């Protein structure tokens, strides 16, 4: 397998024990965690914090477009951890691809280092990331929250 089968977020050099969240899900990273797979179409917000006890958080919006029928590979978003600023910064795709190659290739990363977007709840240990699903996170809640966001509006508030 030379590529990955679903839209993916790859986080380079993210230290373990970072508080991380995507949309309505939060978890603490582990040494083997490299990102999130099975991302659905739509807008997503990822945030990090160097410590779960700190309220300071840094995040970014990104969009997974609907795949055209012949689109392969699916969308991949790369970000890398900056120790200086303690936040995720944009990462060129070429650097991301080199990182994947150094970690054993897409198959290895996809199967062993990526957490699925939707977890079954607290206690799930797939890929050593312990995600929690909040009580109020009913199926479709995030889609309802973001259903009226369009790229042109989002870019007015983000850079």
PDB file of C-alpha atoms in Angstrom:
ATOM      1  CA  UNK A   1       0.000   0.000   0.000  1.00  0.00           C
ATOM      2  CA  UNK A   2       1.726   3.174  -1.135  1.00  0.00           C
ATOM      3  CA  UNK A   3      -0.806   5.686   0.124  1.00  0.00           C
ATOM      4  CA  UNK A   4      -3.577   6.154   2.679  1.00  0.00           C
ATOM      5  CA  UNK A   5      -7.265   5.481   1.998  1.00  0.00           C
ATOM      6  CA  UNK A   6      -8.993   8.364   3.859  1.00  0.00           C
ATOM      7  CA  UNK A   7      -8.559  12.092   4.468  1.00  0.00           C
ATOM      8  CA  UNK A   8      -5.906  12.547   7.106  1.00  0.00           C
ATOM      9  CA  UNK A   9      -4.309  15.120   9.416  1.00  0.00           C
ATOM     10  CA  UNK A  10      -0.602  14.487  10.065  1.00  0.00           C
ATOM     11  CA  UNK A  11       1.066  16.276  12.999  1.00  0.00           C
ATOM     12  CA  UNK A  12       4.855  16.236  12.797  1.00  0.00           C
ATOM     13  CA  UNK A  13       7.006  16.265  15.949  1.00  0.00           C
ATOM     14  CA  UNK A  14       4.088  16.695  18.357  1.00  0.00           C
ATOM     15  CA  UNK A  15       5.370  15.912  21.867  1.00  0.00           C
ATOM     16  CA  UNK A  16       3.573  13.339  24.020  1.00  0.00           C
ATOM     17  CA  UNK A  17       1.183  14.574  26.727  1.00  0.00           C
ATOM     18  CA  UNK A  18      -0.009  17.562  24.711  1.00  0.00           C
ATOM     19  CA  UNK A  19      -3.688  18.353  25.117  1.00  0.00           C
ATOM     20  CA  UNK A  20      -5.167  18.101  21.644  1.00  0.00           C
ATOM     21  CA  UNK A  21      -8.685  18.536  20.361  1.00  0.00           C
ATOM     22  CA  UNK A  22     -10.520  18.340  17.085  1.00  0.00           C
ATOM     23  CA  UNK A  23     -14.015  19.755  16.807  1.00  0.00           C
ATOM     24  CA  UNK A  24     -15.873  18.395  19.884  1.00  0.00           C
ATOM     25  CA  UNK A  25     -13.316  15.714  20.816  1.00  0.00           C
ATOM     26  CA  UNK A  26     -10.314  16.116  23.125  1.00  0.00           C
ATOM     27  CA  UNK A  27      -7.472  13.795  24.068  1.00  0.00           C
ATOM     28  CA  UNK A  28      -3.904  13.723  25.347  1.00  0.00           C
ATOM     29  CA  UNK A  29      -1.237  12.751  22.839  1.00  0.00           C
ATOM     30  CA  UNK A  30       1.083   9.789  23.290  1.00  0.00           C
ATOM     31  CA  UNK A  31       4.542   8.964  21.907  1.00  0.00           C
ATOM     32  CA  UNK A  32       3.061   6.955  19.007  1.00  0.00           C
ATOM     33  CA  UNK A  33       0.386   9.490  18.000  1.00  0.00           C
ATOM     34  CA  UNK A  34       1.024  11.131  14.609  1.00  0.00           C
ATOM     35  CA  UNK A  35      -2.413  12.368  13.609  1.00  0.00           C
ATOM     36  CA  UNK A  36      -6.034  11.653  12.802  1.00  0.00           C
ATOM     37  CA  UNK A  37      -7.498   9.522  10.011  1.00  0.00           C
ATOM     38  CA  UNK A  38     -11.009   9.078   8.591  1.00  0.00           C
ATOM     39  CA  UNK A  39     -11.753  12.811   8.568  1.00  0.00           C
ATOM     40  CA  UNK A  40     -15.190  13.538   7.164  1.00  0.00           C
ATOM     41  CA  UNK A  41     -15.878  16.210   4.576  1.00  0.00           C
ATOM     42  CA  UNK A  42     -16.332  19.690   6.003  1.00  0.00           C
ATOM     43  CA  UNK A  43     -14.694  22.267   8.237  1.00  0.00           C
ATOM     44  CA  UNK A  44     -12.658  21.183  11.252  1.00  0.00           C
ATOM     45  CA  UNK A  45     -10.940  23.000  14.103  1.00  0.00           C
ATOM     46  CA  UNK A  46      -7.850  21.481  15.720  1.00  0.00           C
ATOM     47  CA  UNK A  47      -6.313  22.927  18.863  1.00  0.00           C
ATOM     48  CA  UNK A  48      -3.369  22.111  21.101  1.00  0.00           C
ATOM     49  CA  UNK A  49      -2.159  23.153  24.523  1.00  0.00           C
ATOM     50  CA  UNK A  50       1.220  22.267  26.019  1.00  0.00           C
ATOM     51  CA  UNK A  51      -0.585  21.212  29.192  1.00  0.00           C
ATOM     52  CA  UNK A  52      -4.091  20.111  30.090  1.00  0.00           C
ATOM     53  CA  UNK A  53      -3.880  22.376  33.127  1.00  0.00           C
ATOM     54  CA  UNK A  54      -3.302  25.511  31.037  1.00  0.00           C
ATOM     55  CA  UNK A  55      -6.183  27.324  29.461  1.00  0.00           C
ATOM     56  CA  UNK A  56      -3.938  28.739  26.719  1.00  0.00           C
ATOM     57  CA  UNK A  57      -4.725  26.994  23.474  1.00  0.00           C
ATOM     58  CA  UNK A  58      -3.677  27.493  19.899  1.00  0.00           C
ATOM     59  CA  UNK A  59      -5.610  26.149  16.944  1.00  0.00           C
ATOM     60  CA  UNK A  60      -6.434  26.349  13.283  1.00  0.00           C
ATOM     61  CA  UNK A  61      -9.352  25.741  10.949  1.00  0.00           C
ATOM     62  CA  UNK A  62      -9.027  23.483   7.932  1.00  0.00           C
ATOM     63  CA  UNK A  63     -11.381  22.093   5.313  1.00  0.00           C
ATOM     64  CA  UNK A  64     -11.707  18.595   3.904  1.00  0.00           C
ATOM     65  CA  UNK A  65     -13.396  18.965   0.506  1.00  0.00           C
ATOM     66  CA  UNK A  66     -15.780  16.359  -0.897  1.00  0.00           C
ATOM     67  CA  UNK A  67     -13.693  13.974  -2.970  1.00  0.00           C
ATOM     68  CA  UNK A  68     -14.351  13.915  -6.715  1.00  0.00           C
ATOM     69  CA  UNK A  69     -15.119  10.372  -7.955  1.00  0.00           C
ATOM     70  CA  UNK A  70     -11.610   9.926  -9.336  1.00  0.00           C
ATOM     71  CA  UNK A  71      -9.751  11.669  -6.501  1.00  0.00           C
ATOM     72  CA  UNK A  72      -6.937   9.609  -5.061  1.00  0.00           C
ATOM     73  CA  UNK A  73      -5.148  10.016  -2.770  1.00  0.00           C
ATOM     74  CA  UNK A  74      -7.578  11.762  -0.402  1.00  0.00           C
ATOM     75  CA  UNK A  75      -6.814  15.103   1.244  1.00  0.00           C
ATOM     76  CA  UNK A  76      -3.890  15.204   3.680  1.00  0.00           C
ATOM     77  CA  UNK A  77      -3.251  18.194   5.953  1.00  0.00           C
ATOM     78  CA  UNK A  78       0.269  18.516   7.394  1.00  0.00           C
ATOM     79  CA  UNK A  79       1.235  20.626  10.421  1.00  0.00           C
ATOM     80  CA  UNK A  80       4.385  20.524  12.536  1.00  0.00           C
ATOM     81  CA  UNK A  81       5.015  21.367  16.158  1.00  0.00           C
ATOM     82  CA  UNK A  82       7.162  24.414  16.858  1.00  0.00           C
ATOM     83  CA  UNK A  83       8.985  24.025  20.192  1.00  0.00           C
ATOM     84  CA  UNK A  84       9.736  27.756  20.142  1.00  0.00           C
ATOM     85  CA  UNK A  85       6.100  28.888  19.942  1.00  0.00           C
ATOM     86  CA  UNK A  86       4.534  25.696  21.363  1.00  0.00           C
ATOM     87  CA  UNK A  87       1.981  25.531  18.572  1.00  0.00           C
ATOM     88  CA  UNK A  88       1.373  23.806  15.260  1.00  0.00           C
ATOM     89  CA  UNK A  89       2.590  25.672  12.198  1.00  0.00           C
ATOM     90  CA  UNK A  90       2.045  25.042   8.463  1.00  0.00           C
ATOM     91  CA  UNK A  91       4.232  22.364   6.961  1.00  0.00           C
ATOM     92  CA  UNK A  92       5.100  21.930   3.278  1.00  0.00           C
ATOM     93  CA  UNK A  93       3.711  18.709   1.803  1.00  0.00           C
ATOM     94  CA  UNK A  94       7.221  17.644   0.735  1.00  0.00           C
ATOM     95  CA  UNK A  95       8.417  17.827   4.355  1.00  0.00           C
ATOM     96  CA  UNK A  96       5.348  15.877   5.463  1.00  0.00           C
ATOM     97  CA  UNK A  97       5.965  13.174   2.875  1.00  0.00           C
ATOM     98  CA  UNK A  98       9.605  12.849   4.004  1.00  0.00           C
ATOM     99  CA  UNK A  99       8.403  12.527   7.609  1.00  0.00           C
ATOM    100  CA  UNK A 100       5.993   9.726   6.582  1.00  0.00           C
ATOM    101  CA  UNK A 101       8.784   7.952   4.705  1.00  0.00           C
ATOM    102  CA  UNK A 102      11.092   8.187   7.754  1.00  0.00           C
ATOM    103  CA  UNK A 103       8.345   6.667   9.953  1.00  0.00           C
ATOM    104  CA  UNK A 104       8.078   3.584   7.726  1.00  0.00           C
ATOM    105  CA  UNK A 105       5.726   4.745   4.966  1.00  0.00           C
ATOM    106  CA  UNK A 106       1.993   5.411   4.673  1.00  0.00           C
ATOM    107  CA  UNK A 107       0.852   1.902   5.523  1.00  0.00           C
ATOM    108  CA  UNK A 108       2.840   1.850   8.765  1.00  0.00           C
ATOM    109  CA  UNK A 109       1.718   5.339   9.787  1.00  0.00           C
ATOM    110  CA  UNK A 110      -1.917   4.776   8.835  1.00  0.00           C
ATOM    111  CA  UNK A 111      -2.248   1.453  10.643  1.00  0.00           C
ATOM    112  CA  UNK A 112      -0.192   2.153  13.784  1.00  0.00           C
ATOM    113  CA  UNK A 113       0.048   5.897  14.413  1.00  0.00           C
ATOM    114  CA  UNK A 114      -3.227   7.549  13.396  1.00  0.00           C
ATOM    115  CA  UNK A 115      -6.295   7.741  15.601  1.00  0.00           C
ATOM    116  CA  UNK A 116      -9.689   7.492  13.899  1.00  0.00           C
ATOM    117  CA  UNK A 117     -11.702  10.714  13.870  1.00  0.00           C
ATOM    118  CA  UNK A 118     -14.610   9.138  15.752  1.00  0.00           C
ATOM    119  CA  UNK A 119     -13.774   7.118  18.837  1.00  0.00           C
ATOM    120  CA  UNK A 120     -16.134   4.877  20.754  1.00  0.00           C
ATOM    121  CA  UNK A 121     -15.487   6.959  23.875  1.00  0.00           C
ATOM    122  CA  UNK A 122     -13.166   7.131  26.868  1.00  0.00           C
ATOM    123  CA  UNK A 123     -10.984   4.131  27.358  1.00  0.00           C
ATOM    124  CA  UNK A 124     -10.414   3.415  23.687  1.00  0.00           C
ATOM    125  CA  UNK A 125      -6.734   2.697  23.238  1.00  0.00           C
ATOM    126  CA  UNK A 126      -6.433   2.540  19.465  1.00  0.00           C
ATOM    127  CA  UNK A 127      -3.043   3.971  18.508  1.00  0.00           C
ATOM    128  CA  UNK A 128      -2.378   5.017  22.112  1.00  0.00           C
ATOM    129  CA  UNK A 129      -4.498   8.162  21.965  1.00  0.00           C
ATOM    130  CA  UNK A 130      -7.197   8.311  24.589  1.00  0.00           C
ATOM    131  CA  UNK A 131     -10.043  10.285  23.055  1.00  0.00           C
ATOM    132  CA  UNK A 132     -13.142  11.216  24.935  1.00  0.00           C
ATOM    133  CA  UNK A 133     -16.503  11.794  23.397  1.00  0.00           C
ATOM    134  CA  UNK A 134     -18.399  14.442  25.355  1.00  0.00           C
ATOM    135  CA  UNK A 135     -21.915  13.565  26.515  1.00  0.00           C
ATOM    136  CA  UNK A 136     -23.390  16.323  24.345  1.00  0.00           C
ATOM    137  CA  UNK A 137     -21.531  15.192  21.218  1.00  0.00           C
ATOM    138  CA  UNK A 138     -24.464  13.570  19.478  1.00  0.00           C
ATOM    139  CA  UNK A 139     -23.798  12.230  16.006  1.00  0.00           C
ATOM    140  CA  UNK A 140     -23.897  15.176  13.635  1.00  0.00           C
ATOM    141  CA  UNK A 141     -23.453  17.899  16.280  1.00  0.00           C
ATOM    142  CA  UNK A 142     -20.262  19.281  14.710  1.00  0.00           C
ATOM    143  CA  UNK A 143     -21.773  19.178  11.242  1.00  0.00           C
ATOM    144  CA  UNK A 144     -24.729  21.203  12.555  1.00  0.00           C
ATOM    145  CA  UNK A 145     -22.433  23.752  14.180  1.00  0.00           C
ATOM    146  CA  UNK A 146     -20.366  24.259  11.031  1.00  0.00           C
ATOM    147  CA  UNK A 147     -23.069  23.834   8.389  1.00  0.00           C
ATOM    148  CA  UNK A 148     -23.244  27.568   7.643  1.00  0.00           C
ATOM    149  CA  UNK A 149     -19.495  28.223   7.480  1.00  0.00           C
ATOM    150  CA  UNK A 150     -18.078  29.006   4.057  1.00  0.00           C
ATOM    151  CA  UNK A 151     -14.424  29.526   3.185  1.00  0.00           C
ATOM    152  CA  UNK A 152     -14.794  33.205   2.303  1.00  0.00           C
ATOM    153  CA  UNK A 153     -16.230  34.014   5.742  1.00  0.00           C
ATOM    154  CA  UNK A 154     -13.675  31.891   7.603  1.00  0.00           C
ATOM    155  CA  UNK A 155     -10.732  33.563   5.873  1.00  0.00           C
ATOM    156  CA  UNK A 156     -11.940  36.940   7.183  1.00  0.00           C
ATOM    157  CA  UNK A 157     -11.232  35.715  10.733  1.00  0.00           C
ATOM    158  CA  UNK A 158      -8.170  33.530  10.228  1.00  0.00           C
ATOM    159  CA  UNK A 159      -4.885  33.728   8.452  1.00  0.00           C
TER     160      UNK A 159
END
